Amino acid sequence: GNSVTQMEGPVTLSEEAFLTINCTYTATGYPSLFWYVQYPGEGLQLLLKATKADDKGSNKGFEATYRKETTSFHLEKGSVQVSDSAVYFCALSDQQGAQKLVFGQGTRLTINP
Amino acid sequence: GAGVSQSPSNKVTEKGKDVELRCDPISGHTALYWYRQSLGQGLEFLIYFQGNSAPDKSGLPSDRFSAERTGGSVSTLTIQRTQQEDSAVYLCASSLGLQVHQPQHFGDGTRLSIL
């Protein structure tokens, strides 16, 4: 079945550092890929998405590129801020369009000033 | 409010009791999903409803779990004869439809604790 594997956390960085959170997936067909974020005390929010190979999703300075050849969707940001502290989830949905999301285990990110 | 609303926000109950969790989706959203977030299993899909179609129950972990969606709006997730492993945060999400460009909007969840 479909699955998502994220780098284990927690991840702690200093403000303005470069961020990478690795995500790889296993899926049949051509899934859509997502990054969701859960800020402290808040619900899950969609951060960005990509629906086909080589698509780049971007939002709030975060980027991720759908790499079919490496089955990856790594999340990057060039300069993190304290306000980026949250739990990040990589997810996929199958090509049937039902959007039954399969999530990775989540990565807790803490940014220190 | 304009978001997905879940109630109660917290529920503590004794093992063996039945519980009902409620979800009010965003108005006009035809698709509604339930997920479970637990320490051991992470975030798991449980069930989804789309319009008047039969729900996809493929993620329900046992026959103690059931869900209804009345009038195409409010949904109730029922867990019968609760067990300690049912302790988790139950998340509801809704979307305009099932297409990938129609993202899911999540509620804040119901934290369920089974004593």
PDB file of C-alpha atoms in Angstrom:
ATOM      1  CA  GLY A   1       0.000   0.000   0.000  1.00  0.00           C
ATOM      2  CA  ASN A   2       0.870   3.664  -0.143  1.00  0.00           C
ATOM      3  CA  SER A   3       3.161   5.053   2.537  1.00  0.00           C
ATOM      4  CA  VAL A   4       5.117   8.170   3.443  1.00  0.00           C
ATOM      5  CA  THR A   5       8.362   8.344   5.375  1.00  0.00           C
ATOM      6  CA  GLN A   6       9.639  11.572   6.907  1.00  0.00           C
ATOM      7  CA  MET A   7      12.911  12.367   8.596  1.00  0.00           C
ATOM      8  CA  GLU A   8      12.601  11.846  12.299  1.00  0.00           C
ATOM      9  CA  GLY A   9      12.529  14.823  14.590  1.00  0.00           C
ATOM     10  CA  PRO A  10      12.659  16.796  16.569  1.00  0.00           C
ATOM     11  CA  VAL A  11      14.623  19.313  14.537  1.00  0.00           C
ATOM     12  CA  THR A  12      16.032  22.370  16.269  1.00  0.00           C
ATOM     13  CA  LEU A  13      17.554  25.253  14.320  1.00  0.00           C
ATOM     14  CA  SER A  14      18.578  28.820  14.902  1.00  0.00           C
ATOM     15  CA  GLU A  15      16.707  31.670  13.284  1.00  0.00           C
ATOM     16  CA  GLU A  16      17.772  32.358   9.676  1.00  0.00           C
ATOM     17  CA  ALA A  17      19.158  28.829   9.231  1.00  0.00           C
ATOM     18  CA  PHE A  18      18.418  26.745   6.124  1.00  0.00           C
ATOM     19  CA  LEU A  19      15.782  24.064   6.593  1.00  0.00           C
ATOM     20  CA  THR A  20      15.333  20.720   4.895  1.00  0.00           C
ATOM     21  CA  ILE A  21      12.817  18.120   6.027  1.00  0.00           C
ATOM     22  CA  ASN A  22      13.110  14.947   4.000  1.00  0.00           C
ATOM     23  CA  CYS A  23      10.080  13.072   2.734  1.00  0.00           C
ATOM     24  CA  THR A  24       9.959   9.979   0.566  1.00  0.00           C
ATOM     25  CA  TYR A  25       6.950   8.003  -0.528  1.00  0.00           C
ATOM     26  CA  THR A  26       5.849   4.651  -1.859  1.00  0.00           C
ATOM     27  CA  ALA A  27       2.795   4.619  -4.085  1.00  0.00           C
ATOM     28  CA  THR A  28       1.255   2.964  -7.071  1.00  0.00           C
ATOM     29  CA  GLY A  29       0.493   5.276  -9.926  1.00  0.00           C
ATOM     30  CA  TYR A  30       0.968   9.019  -9.691  1.00  0.00           C
ATOM     31  CA  PRO A  31      -0.102  10.433  -6.343  1.00  0.00           C
ATOM     32  CA  SER A  32      -0.468  14.080  -5.436  1.00  0.00           C
ATOM     33  CA  LEU A  33       1.879  15.235  -2.687  1.00  0.00           C
ATOM     34  CA  PHE A  34       1.279  17.660   0.152  1.00  0.00           C
ATOM     35  CA  TRP A  35       2.922  19.306   3.115  1.00  0.00           C
ATOM     36  CA  TYR A  36       0.649  20.142   6.041  1.00  0.00           C
ATOM     37  CA  VAL A  37       1.650  22.184   9.090  1.00  0.00           C
ATOM     38  CA  GLN A  38       0.273  22.168  12.621  1.00  0.00           C
ATOM     39  CA  TYR A  39       1.197  25.256  14.634  1.00  0.00           C
ATOM     40  CA  PRO A  40       1.018  25.027  18.432  1.00  0.00           C
ATOM     41  CA  GLY A  41      -2.597  25.009  19.564  1.00  0.00           C
ATOM     42  CA  GLU A  42      -3.950  25.083  16.022  1.00  0.00           C
ATOM     43  CA  GLY A  43      -5.402  22.622  13.523  1.00  0.00           C
ATOM     44  CA  LEU A  44      -3.716  21.125  10.490  1.00  0.00           C
ATOM     45  CA  GLN A  45      -3.274  23.533   7.599  1.00  0.00           C
ATOM     46  CA  LEU A  46      -2.264  22.867   4.024  1.00  0.00           C
ATOM     47  CA  LEU A  47       1.144  24.453   3.418  1.00  0.00           C
ATOM     48  CA  LEU A  48       1.785  23.499  -0.192  1.00  0.00           C
ATOM     49  CA  LYS A  49       1.083  20.818  -2.769  1.00  0.00           C
ATOM     50  CA  ALA A  50       2.252  19.367  -6.079  1.00  0.00           C
ATOM     51  CA  THR A  51       0.165  17.233  -8.357  1.00  0.00           C
ATOM     52  CA  LYS A  52       2.613  15.880 -10.927  1.00  0.00           C
ATOM     53  CA  ALA A  53       6.268  15.104 -11.445  1.00  0.00           C
ATOM     54  CA  ASP A  54       8.621  18.109 -11.433  1.00  0.00           C
ATOM     55  CA  ASP A  55       5.932  20.417 -10.053  1.00  0.00           C
ATOM     56  CA  LYS A  56       7.176  22.761  -7.357  1.00  0.00           C
ATOM     57  CA  GLY A  57       4.810  23.772  -4.585  1.00  0.00           C
ATOM     58  CA  SER A  58       5.581  26.946  -2.652  1.00  0.00           C
ATOM     59  CA  ASN A  59       4.051  29.021   0.119  1.00  0.00           C
ATOM     60  CA  LYS A  60       5.315  31.299   2.917  1.00  0.00           C
ATOM     61  CA  GLY A  61       8.907  30.881   1.716  1.00  0.00           C
ATOM     62  CA  PHE A  62       8.694  27.084   1.811  1.00  0.00           C
ATOM     63  CA  GLU A  63       9.240  25.005  -1.315  1.00  0.00           C
ATOM     64  CA  ALA A  64       9.047  21.337  -2.261  1.00  0.00           C
ATOM     65  CA  THR A  65       9.597  19.683  -5.640  1.00  0.00           C
ATOM     66  CA  TYR A  66       7.854  16.482  -6.715  1.00  0.00           C
ATOM     67  CA  ARG A  67      10.699  14.149  -7.713  1.00  0.00           C
ATOM     68  CA  LYS A  68       9.339  11.009  -9.320  1.00  0.00           C
ATOM     69  CA  GLU A  69      12.757   9.501  -9.999  1.00  0.00           C
ATOM     70  CA  THR A  70      13.672   9.583  -6.295  1.00  0.00           C
ATOM     71  CA  THR A  71      10.067   9.356  -4.997  1.00  0.00           C
ATOM     72  CA  SER A  72      10.733  12.359  -2.817  1.00  0.00           C
ATOM     73  CA  PHE A  73       9.093  15.640  -1.817  1.00  0.00           C
ATOM     74  CA  HIS A  74      11.581  17.343   0.501  1.00  0.00           C
ATOM     75  CA  LEU A  75      10.512  20.556   2.215  1.00  0.00           C
ATOM     76  CA  GLU A  76      12.978  23.470   2.164  1.00  0.00           C
ATOM     77  CA  LYS A  77      13.167  27.020   3.387  1.00  0.00           C
ATOM     78  CA  GLY A  78      16.107  29.308   2.961  1.00  0.00           C
ATOM     79  CA  SER A  79      15.827  31.280   6.196  1.00  0.00           C
ATOM     80  CA  VAL A  80      13.583  30.062   8.998  1.00  0.00           C
ATOM     81  CA  GLN A  81      11.883  32.227  11.593  1.00  0.00           C
ATOM     82  CA  VAL A  82      10.767  31.541  15.144  1.00  0.00           C
ATOM     83  CA  SER A  83       7.178  31.602  13.870  1.00  0.00           C
ATOM     84  CA  ASP A  84       7.914  28.539  11.706  1.00  0.00           C
ATOM     85  CA  SER A  85       8.092  26.383  14.835  1.00  0.00           C
ATOM     86  CA  ALA A  86       5.440  23.704  14.289  1.00  0.00           C
ATOM     87  CA  VAL A  87       4.909  20.073  13.353  1.00  0.00           C
ATOM     88  CA  TYR A  88       5.182  19.368   9.626  1.00  0.00           C
ATOM     89  CA  PHE A  89       3.475  16.450   7.910  1.00  0.00           C
ATOM     90  CA  CYS A  90       4.190  15.111   4.456  1.00  0.00           C
ATOM     91  CA  ALA A  91       1.214  13.402   2.818  1.00  0.00           C
ATOM     92  CA  LEU A  92       0.024  11.869  -0.414  1.00  0.00           C
ATOM     93  CA  SER A  93      -3.305  11.126  -2.000  1.00  0.00           C
ATOM     94  CA  ASP A  94      -3.877   8.579  -4.685  1.00  0.00           C
ATOM     95  CA  GLN A  95      -4.578   9.446  -8.287  1.00  0.00           C
ATOM     96  CA  GLN A  96      -8.181   8.391  -7.991  1.00  0.00           C
ATOM     97  CA  GLY A  97      -8.845  11.832  -6.633  1.00  0.00           C
ATOM     98  CA  ALA A  98     -10.563  10.651  -3.499  1.00  0.00           C
ATOM     99  CA  GLN A  99      -8.035  12.553  -1.425  1.00  0.00           C
ATOM    100  CA  LYS A 100      -7.738   9.887   1.206  1.00  0.00           C
ATOM    101  CA  LEU A 101      -4.571  11.328   2.613  1.00  0.00           C
ATOM    102  CA  VAL A 102      -1.749   9.091   3.782  1.00  0.00           C
ATOM    103  CA  PHE A 103       0.476  10.985   6.215  1.00  0.00           C
ATOM    104  CA  GLY A 104       4.045  10.665   7.340  1.00  0.00           C
ATOM    105  CA  GLN A 105       4.722  10.557  11.059  1.00  0.00           C
ATOM    106  CA  GLY A 106       5.352  14.281  11.343  1.00  0.00           C
ATOM    107  CA  THR A 107       8.492  16.263  12.140  1.00  0.00           C
ATOM    108  CA  ARG A 108       8.546  18.699  15.036  1.00  0.00           C
ATOM    109  CA  LEU A 109      10.528  21.819  14.192  1.00  0.00           C
ATOM    110  CA  THR A 110      11.718  24.291  16.809  1.00  0.00           C
ATOM    111  CA  ILE A 111      13.400  27.539  15.818  1.00  0.00           C
ATOM    112  CA  ASN A 112      15.395  29.349  18.469  1.00  0.00           C
ATOM    113  CA  PRO A 113      15.960  33.122  18.309  1.00  0.00           C
TER     114      PRO A 113
ATOM    115  CA  GLY B   1     -17.347  30.643  12.408  1.00  0.00           C
ATOM    116  CA  ALA B   2     -16.231  29.797   8.907  1.00  0.00           C
ATOM    117  CA  GLY B   3     -14.058  26.807   9.752  1.00  0.00           C
ATOM    118  CA  VAL B   4     -14.662  23.131  10.499  1.00  0.00           C
ATOM    119  CA  SER B   5     -16.078  22.810  14.001  1.00  0.00           C
ATOM    120  CA  GLN B   6     -15.661  19.736  16.169  1.00  0.00           C
ATOM    121  CA  SER B   7     -17.200  18.925  19.522  1.00  0.00           C
ATOM    122  CA  PRO B   8     -16.419  18.181  22.204  1.00  0.00           C
ATOM    123  CA  SER B   9     -12.845  19.420  22.173  1.00  0.00           C
ATOM    124  CA  ASN B  10     -11.966  16.961  24.927  1.00  0.00           C
ATOM    125  CA  LYS B  11     -13.672  13.774  26.049  1.00  0.00           C
ATOM    126  CA  VAL B  12     -12.682  11.496  28.905  1.00  0.00           C
ATOM    127  CA  THR B  13     -14.616   8.282  29.348  1.00  0.00           C
ATOM    128  CA  GLU B  14     -14.320   4.867  30.907  1.00  0.00           C
ATOM    129  CA  LYS B  15     -13.360   1.781  28.987  1.00  0.00           C
ATOM    130  CA  GLY B  16     -16.420   0.015  27.621  1.00  0.00           C
ATOM    131  CA  LYS B  17     -18.546   3.140  27.219  1.00  0.00           C
ATOM    132  CA  ASP B  18     -19.826   4.425  23.873  1.00  0.00           C
ATOM    133  CA  VAL B  19     -18.801   7.880  22.634  1.00  0.00           C
ATOM    134  CA  GLU B  20     -20.063  10.198  19.915  1.00  0.00           C
ATOM    135  CA  LEU B  21     -17.908  12.829  18.262  1.00  0.00           C
ATOM    136  CA  ARG B  22     -19.434  15.574  16.157  1.00  0.00           C
ATOM    137  CA  CYS B  23     -18.191  17.464  13.129  1.00  0.00           C
ATOM    138  CA  ASP B  24     -19.738  20.528  11.488  1.00  0.00           C
ATOM    139  CA  PRO B  25     -18.097  21.028   8.099  1.00  0.00           C
ATOM    140  CA  ILE B  26     -17.663  24.295   6.269  1.00  0.00           C
ATOM    141  CA  SER B  27     -20.935  25.307   4.652  1.00  0.00           C
ATOM    142  CA  GLY B  28     -21.141  24.139   1.048  1.00  0.00           C
ATOM    143  CA  HIS B  29     -18.418  21.520   1.379  1.00  0.00           C
ATOM    144  CA  THR B  30     -19.668  18.242  -0.052  1.00  0.00           C
ATOM    145  CA  ALA B  31     -16.781  16.039   1.086  1.00  0.00           C
ATOM    146  CA  LEU B  32     -16.146  15.191   4.744  1.00  0.00           C
ATOM    147  CA  TYR B  33     -13.327  13.102   6.188  1.00  0.00           C
ATOM    148  CA  TRP B  34     -12.431  11.611   9.550  1.00  0.00           C
ATOM    149  CA  TYR B  35      -8.847  10.937  10.600  1.00  0.00           C
ATOM    150  CA  ARG B  36      -7.268   9.726  13.818  1.00  0.00           C
ATOM    151  CA  GLN B  37      -4.010  11.036  15.256  1.00  0.00           C
ATOM    152  CA  SER B  38      -2.423   8.765  17.848  1.00  0.00           C
ATOM    153  CA  LEU B  39       1.055   8.375  19.294  1.00  0.00           C
ATOM    154  CA  GLY B  40       1.543   4.880  18.020  1.00  0.00           C
ATOM    155  CA  GLN B  41       0.004   5.157  14.561  1.00  0.00           C
ATOM    156  CA  GLY B  42       0.407   8.787  13.540  1.00  0.00           C
ATOM    157  CA  LEU B  43      -2.325  10.282  11.368  1.00  0.00           C
ATOM    158  CA  GLU B  44      -4.650   7.677   9.847  1.00  0.00           C
ATOM    159  CA  PHE B  45      -7.579   7.998   7.471  1.00  0.00           C
ATOM    160  CA  LEU B  46     -10.802   6.521   8.858  1.00  0.00           C
ATOM    161  CA  ILE B  47     -13.762   7.306   6.565  1.00  0.00           C
ATOM    162  CA  TYR B  48     -15.002   9.848   4.060  1.00  0.00           C
ATOM    163  CA  PHE B  49     -18.357  10.998   2.734  1.00  0.00           C
ATOM    164  CA  GLN B  50     -18.980  12.636  -0.620  1.00  0.00           C
ATOM    165  CA  GLY B  51     -22.421  14.002  -1.358  1.00  0.00           C
ATOM    166  CA  ASN B  52     -25.028  11.261  -1.461  1.00  0.00           C
ATOM    167  CA  SER B  53     -22.577   8.505  -2.380  1.00  0.00           C
ATOM    168  CA  ALA B  54     -21.944   5.557  -0.107  1.00  0.00           C
ATOM    169  CA  PRO B  55     -19.146   6.427   2.323  1.00  0.00           C
ATOM    170  CA  ASP B  56     -15.675   4.945   1.968  1.00  0.00           C
ATOM    171  CA  LYS B  57     -15.214   3.099   5.262  1.00  0.00           C
ATOM    172  CA  SER B  58     -11.958   1.428   4.324  1.00  0.00           C
ATOM    173  CA  GLY B  59      -9.971   3.039   7.149  1.00  0.00           C
ATOM    174  CA  LEU B  60     -12.215   2.134  10.072  1.00  0.00           C
ATOM    175  CA  PRO B  61     -10.122  -0.061  12.406  1.00  0.00           C
ATOM    176  CA  SER B  62     -12.948  -2.281  13.674  1.00  0.00           C
ATOM    177  CA  ASP B  63     -16.715  -2.740  13.609  1.00  0.00           C
ATOM    178  CA  ARG B  64     -16.899  -0.778  16.870  1.00  0.00           C
ATOM    179  CA  PHE B  65     -16.399   2.348  14.755  1.00  0.00           C
ATOM    180  CA  SER B  66     -19.172   3.844  12.659  1.00  0.00           C
ATOM    181  CA  ALA B  67     -20.031   7.233  11.224  1.00  0.00           C
ATOM    182  CA  GLU B  68     -23.049   8.981   9.811  1.00  0.00           C
ATOM    183  CA  ARG B  69     -23.574  12.162   7.892  1.00  0.00           C
ATOM    184  CA  THR B  70     -27.073  13.544   8.101  1.00  0.00           C
ATOM    185  CA  GLY B  71     -28.474  15.822   5.441  1.00  0.00           C
ATOM    186  CA  GLY B  72     -25.131  16.083   3.731  1.00  0.00           C
ATOM    187  CA  SER B  73     -23.786  18.296   6.505  1.00  0.00           C
ATOM    188  CA  VAL B  74     -23.092  17.360  10.127  1.00  0.00           C
ATOM    189  CA  SER B  75     -21.292  14.083  10.779  1.00  0.00           C
ATOM    190  CA  THR B  76     -21.100  11.932  13.892  1.00  0.00           C
ATOM    191  CA  LEU B  77     -18.353   9.392  14.550  1.00  0.00           C
ATOM    192  CA  THR B  78     -19.443   6.747  17.063  1.00  0.00           C
ATOM    193  CA  ILE B  79     -17.130   4.404  18.923  1.00  0.00           C
ATOM    194  CA  GLN B  80     -18.842   1.582  20.779  1.00  0.00           C
ATOM    195  CA  ARG B  81     -17.403  -0.295  23.738  1.00  0.00           C
ATOM    196  CA  THR B  82     -14.326   1.944  23.832  1.00  0.00           C
ATOM    197  CA  GLN B  83     -10.900   0.458  24.467  1.00  0.00           C
ATOM    198  CA  GLN B  84      -7.770   2.162  25.749  1.00  0.00           C
ATOM    199  CA  GLU B  85      -6.165   1.939  22.309  1.00  0.00           C
ATOM    200  CA  ASP B  86      -8.952   4.211  21.016  1.00  0.00           C
ATOM    201  CA  SER B  87      -7.346   7.113  22.893  1.00  0.00           C
ATOM    202  CA  ALA B  88      -6.321   9.618  20.228  1.00  0.00           C
ATOM    203  CA  VAL B  89      -7.166  12.948  18.663  1.00  0.00           C
ATOM    204  CA  TYR B  90      -9.962  12.528  16.133  1.00  0.00           C
ATOM    205  CA  LEU B  91      -9.768  15.041  13.298  1.00  0.00           C
ATOM    206  CA  CYS B  92     -12.479  16.003  10.871  1.00  0.00           C
ATOM    207  CA  ALA B  93     -11.855  17.725   7.549  1.00  0.00           C
ATOM    208  CA  SER B  94     -14.060  18.979   4.759  1.00  0.00           C
ATOM    209  CA  SER B  95     -13.513  20.072   1.171  1.00  0.00           C
ATOM    210  CA  LEU B  96     -15.534  21.466  -1.703  1.00  0.00           C
ATOM    211  CA  GLY B  97     -15.079  18.185  -3.553  1.00  0.00           C
ATOM    212  CA  LEU B  98     -12.707  15.328  -4.113  1.00  0.00           C
ATOM    213  CA  GLN B  99     -10.380  16.966  -6.604  1.00  0.00           C
ATOM    214  CA  VAL B 100      -6.816  17.651  -5.552  1.00  0.00           C
ATOM    215  CA  HIS B 101      -7.225  21.371  -6.178  1.00  0.00           C
ATOM    216  CA  GLN B 102      -9.974  21.399  -3.543  1.00  0.00           C
ATOM    217  CA  PRO B 103      -7.903  21.128  -0.351  1.00  0.00           C
ATOM    218  CA  GLN B 104      -9.106  19.668   2.897  1.00  0.00           C
ATOM    219  CA  HIS B 105      -9.740  22.058   5.763  1.00  0.00           C
ATOM    220  CA  PHE B 106      -9.231  20.518   9.181  1.00  0.00           C
ATOM    221  CA  GLY B 107     -10.954  21.140  12.484  1.00  0.00           C
ATOM    222  CA  ASP B 108      -9.075  21.391  15.778  1.00  0.00           C
ATOM    223  CA  GLY B 109      -9.996  17.830  16.686  1.00  0.00           C
ATOM    224  CA  THR B 110     -11.515  15.993  19.637  1.00  0.00           C
ATOM    225  CA  ARG B 111      -9.006  14.635  22.142  1.00  0.00           C
ATOM    226  CA  LEU B 112     -10.421  11.320  23.378  1.00  0.00           C
ATOM    227  CA  SER B 113      -9.007   9.694  26.494  1.00  0.00           C
ATOM    228  CA  ILE B 114     -10.140   6.246  27.577  1.00  0.00           C
ATOM    229  CA  LEU B 115      -9.510   5.445  31.234  1.00  0.00           C
TER     230      LEU B 115
END
